[in-house]
PDB file of C-alpha atoms in Angstrom:
ATOM      1  CA  MET A1006       8.408  -3.153   1.924  1.00  0.00           C
ATOM      2  CA  ILE A1007       4.922  -2.315   0.781  1.00  0.00           C
ATOM      3  CA  LYS A1008       4.072  -3.678  -2.657  1.00  0.00           C
ATOM      4  CA  ALA A1009       1.118  -2.144  -4.434  1.00  0.00           C
ATOM      5  CA  ASP A1010       0.459  -5.335  -6.406  1.00  0.00           C
ATOM      6  CA  SER A1011       1.067  -7.989  -3.756  1.00  0.00           C
ATOM      7  CA  ALA A1012      -1.228 -11.009  -3.603  1.00  0.00           C
ATOM      8  CA  LYS A1013      -0.779 -11.299   0.168  1.00  0.00           C
ATOM      9  CA  ARG A1014      -3.894 -10.128   1.967  1.00  0.00           C
ATOM     10  CA  TYR A1015      -2.048  -8.402   4.797  1.00  0.00           C
ATOM     11  CA  ASN A1016      -0.055  -6.380   2.284  1.00  0.00           C
ATOM     12  CA  GLN A1017      -3.249  -5.450   0.428  1.00  0.00           C
ATOM     13  CA  LEU A1018      -4.700  -4.234   3.730  1.00  0.00           C
ATOM     14  CA  ALA A1019      -1.569  -2.186   4.408  1.00  0.00           C
ATOM     15  CA  VAL A1020      -1.928  -0.554   0.985  1.00  0.00           C
ATOM     16  CA  GLU A1021      -5.614   0.160   1.638  1.00  0.00           C
ATOM     17  CA  LEU A1022      -4.776   1.859   4.938  1.00  0.00           C
ATOM     18  CA  LEU A1023      -1.974   3.783   3.276  1.00  0.00           C
ATOM     19  CA  LYS A1024      -4.315   4.994   0.524  1.00  0.00           C
ATOM     20  CA  LYS A1025      -6.717   6.199   3.208  1.00  0.00           C
ATOM     21  CA  THR A1026      -3.845   8.205   4.656  1.00  0.00           C
ATOM     22  CA  PHE A1027      -2.857   9.623   1.261  1.00  0.00           C
ATOM     23  CA  ASN A1028      -6.484  10.607   0.654  1.00  0.00           C
ATOM     24  CA  GLY A1029      -6.932  12.312   4.025  1.00  0.00           C
ATOM     25  CA  TYR A1030      -9.192   9.768   5.722  1.00  0.00           C
ATOM     26  CA  TYR A1031      -6.425   9.330   8.296  1.00  0.00           C
ATOM     27  CA  ARG A1032      -4.506  12.559   8.809  1.00  0.00           C
ATOM     28  CA  LEU A1033      -0.994  13.156  10.078  1.00  0.00           C
ATOM     29  CA  GLY A1034      -0.860  12.300  13.770  1.00  0.00           C
ATOM     30  CA  ASP A1035      -4.294  10.627  13.821  1.00  0.00           C
ATOM     31  CA  ARG A1036      -4.799   7.657  16.103  1.00  0.00           C
ATOM     32  CA  LEU A1037      -6.009   4.581  14.248  1.00  0.00           C
ATOM     33  CA  PRO A1038      -8.835   2.399  15.536  1.00  0.00           C
ATOM     34  CA  SER A1039      -7.845  -0.772  17.385  1.00  0.00           C
ATOM     35  CA  THR A1040      -6.583  -3.810  15.508  1.00  0.00           C
ATOM     36  CA  ARG A1041      -9.840  -5.622  16.256  1.00  0.00           C
ATOM     37  CA  GLU A1042     -11.954  -2.735  14.984  1.00  0.00           C
ATOM     38  CA  LEU A1043      -9.916  -2.416  11.777  1.00  0.00           C
ATOM     39  CA  ALA A1044     -10.125  -6.185  11.260  1.00  0.00           C
ATOM     40  CA  LYS A1045     -13.883  -6.103  11.747  1.00  0.00           C
ATOM     41  CA  GLN A1046     -14.231  -3.229   9.256  1.00  0.00           C
ATOM     42  CA  ALA A1047     -12.142  -5.129   6.690  1.00  0.00           C
ATOM     43  CA  GLY A1048     -13.774  -8.495   7.369  1.00  0.00           C
ATOM     44  CA  VAL A1049     -10.501 -10.228   8.205  1.00  0.00           C
ATOM     45  CA  ASN A1050      -8.942 -12.048  11.120  1.00  0.00           C
ATOM     46  CA  PRO A1051      -7.265  -9.717  13.650  1.00  0.00           C
ATOM     47  CA  ASN A1052      -3.967 -11.541  13.087  1.00  0.00           C
ATOM     48  CA  THR A1053      -4.082 -10.601   9.399  1.00  0.00           C
ATOM     49  CA  MET A1054      -4.747  -6.967  10.285  1.00  0.00           C
ATOM     50  CA  GLN A1055      -1.948  -7.090  12.856  1.00  0.00           C
ATOM     51  CA  ARG A1056       0.484  -8.121  10.105  1.00  0.00           C
ATOM     52  CA  ALA A1057      -0.743  -5.250   7.901  1.00  0.00           C
ATOM     53  CA  LEU A1058      -0.217  -2.774  10.712  1.00  0.00           C
ATOM     54  CA  GLN A1059       3.242  -4.194  11.367  1.00  0.00           C
ATOM     55  CA  VAL A1060       4.160  -3.605   7.705  1.00  0.00           C
ATOM     56  CA  LEU A1061       3.152   0.040   8.112  1.00  0.00           C
ATOM     57  CA  GLN A1062       5.116   0.309  11.350  1.00  0.00           C
ATOM     58  CA  ASP A1063       8.188  -1.224   9.706  1.00  0.00           C
ATOM     59  CA  GLU A1064       7.928   1.442   6.992  1.00  0.00           C
ATOM     60  CA  LYS A1065       7.610   4.113   9.712  1.00  0.00           C
ATOM     61  CA  ILE A1066       4.192   5.145   8.405  1.00  0.00           C
ATOM     62  CA  LEU A1067       2.621   4.248  11.728  1.00  0.00           C
ATOM     63  CA  VAL A1068       4.105   4.903  15.130  1.00  0.00           C
ATOM     64  CA  LYS A1069       3.038   2.611  17.962  1.00  0.00           C
ATOM     65  CA  GLN A1070       2.744   3.996  21.453  1.00  0.00           C
ATOM     66  CA  SER A1071       2.482   1.143  23.914  1.00  0.00           C
ATOM     67  CA  THR A1072      -0.286   2.613  26.044  1.00  0.00           C
ATOM     68  CA  THR A1073      -2.430   4.534  23.564  1.00  0.00           C
ATOM     69  CA  GLY A1074      -2.240   2.787  20.189  1.00  0.00           C
ATOM     70  CA  ARG A1075      -0.966   3.474  16.689  1.00  0.00           C
ATOM     71  CA  TYR A1076      -0.672   6.881  15.100  1.00  0.00           C
ATOM     72  CA  VAL A1077      -0.010   8.076  11.568  1.00  0.00           C
ATOM     73  CA  THR A1078       3.429   9.624  11.307  1.00  0.00           C
ATOM     74  CA  THR A1079       3.659  13.386  11.301  1.00  0.00           C
ATOM     75  CA  ASP A1080       6.569  13.268   8.828  1.00  0.00           C
ATOM     76  CA  ILE A1081       4.853  14.493   5.659  1.00  0.00           C
ATOM     77  CA  GLN A1082       8.050  14.238   3.599  1.00  0.00           C
ATOM     78  CA  HIS A1083       8.377  10.558   4.500  1.00  0.00           C
ATOM     79  CA  LEU A1084       4.797   9.934   3.352  1.00  0.00           C
ATOM     80  CA  LYS A1085       5.453  11.834   0.112  1.00  0.00           C
ATOM     81  CA  ASN A1086       8.551   9.714  -0.525  1.00  0.00           C
ATOM     82  CA  ILE A1087       6.616   6.486   0.086  1.00  0.00           C
ATOM     83  CA  ARG A1088       3.816   7.664  -2.199  1.00  0.00           C
ATOM     84  CA  ASN A1089       6.261   8.556  -4.973  1.00  0.00           C
ATOM     85  CA  ARG A1090       8.043   5.208  -4.604  1.00  0.00           C
ATOM     86  CA  MET A1091       4.737   3.335  -4.847  1.00  0.00           C
ATOM     87  CA  LEU A1092       3.607   5.342  -7.867  1.00  0.00           C
ATOM     88  CA  GLU A1093       6.906   4.580  -9.600  1.00  0.00           C
ATOM     89  CA  GLN A1094       6.432   0.878  -8.830  1.00  0.00           C
ATOM     90  CA  ILE A1095       2.903   0.979 -10.284  1.00  0.00           C
ATOM     91  CA  LYS A1096       4.186   2.796 -13.370  1.00  0.00           C
ATOM     92  CA  GLN A1097       6.907   0.188 -13.961  1.00  0.00           C
ATOM     93  CA  ASN A1098       4.433  -2.679 -13.519  1.00  0.00           C
ATOM     94  CA  TYR A1099       2.028  -0.996 -15.926  1.00  0.00           C
ATOM     95  CA  GLN A1100       4.753  -0.515 -18.536  1.00  0.00           C
ATOM     96  CA  GLU A1101       5.779  -4.168 -18.223  1.00  0.00           C
ATOM     97  CA  GLU A1102       2.161  -5.234 -18.697  1.00  0.00           C
ATOM     98  CA  ILE A1103       1.880  -3.084 -21.834  1.00  0.00           C
ATOM     99  CA  ARG A1104       5.098  -4.600 -23.241  1.00  0.00           C
ATOM    100  CA  SER A1105       3.740  -8.094 -22.606  1.00  0.00           C
ATOM    101  CA  TYR A1106       1.154  -7.473 -25.336  1.00  0.00           C
ATOM    102  CA  GLY A1107       3.947  -7.128 -27.890  1.00  0.00           C
ATOM    103  CA  ASN A1108       4.315  -4.667 -30.720  1.00  0.00           C
ATOM    104  CA  GLU A1109       4.053  -6.817 -33.828  1.00  0.00           C
ATOM    105  CA  PHE A1110       1.195  -4.807 -35.272  1.00  0.00           C
ATOM    106  CA  GLU A1111       3.200  -1.585 -35.083  1.00  0.00           C
ATOM    107  CA  ASN A1112       6.098  -3.247 -36.911  1.00  0.00           C
ATOM    108  CA  GLY A1113       3.926  -4.564 -39.730  1.00  0.00           C
ATOM    109  CA  GLY A1114       4.132  -8.123 -38.432  1.00  0.00           C
ATOM    110  CA  ALA A1115       1.323 -10.613 -38.226  1.00  0.00           C
ATOM    111  CA  VAL A1116      -0.018 -12.609 -35.308  1.00  0.00           C
ATOM    112  CA  ASN A1117       1.647 -16.080 -35.064  1.00  0.00           C
ATOM    113  CA  GLY A1118       3.865 -15.308 -38.055  1.00  0.00           C
ATOM    114  CA  LYS A1119       0.953 -15.450 -40.557  1.00  0.00           C
TER     115      LYS A1119
END
């Protein structure tokens, strides 16, 4: 599963490629550049990019055709569902981060009980 806040580089690359798709850089049905070209563009080892592409294939965002390469899915509803799921994940993470700052000031409390 793609995690928007993952520390793993290959997952970060997968998210970057997915954002490019959401923003229209890669359109439905577009063929992606080769793994080596994408790795060169991102400044990473091709093996790292290969793992990122595999994540996107596992999520059915990319479709691999053995002779011609990888293509963005043409299933727009699937992409919308993935986008909504990721946005919900980001929202939950953001809310947790906000809660981590506490609410003592709103309740009339003092920092460190003073």
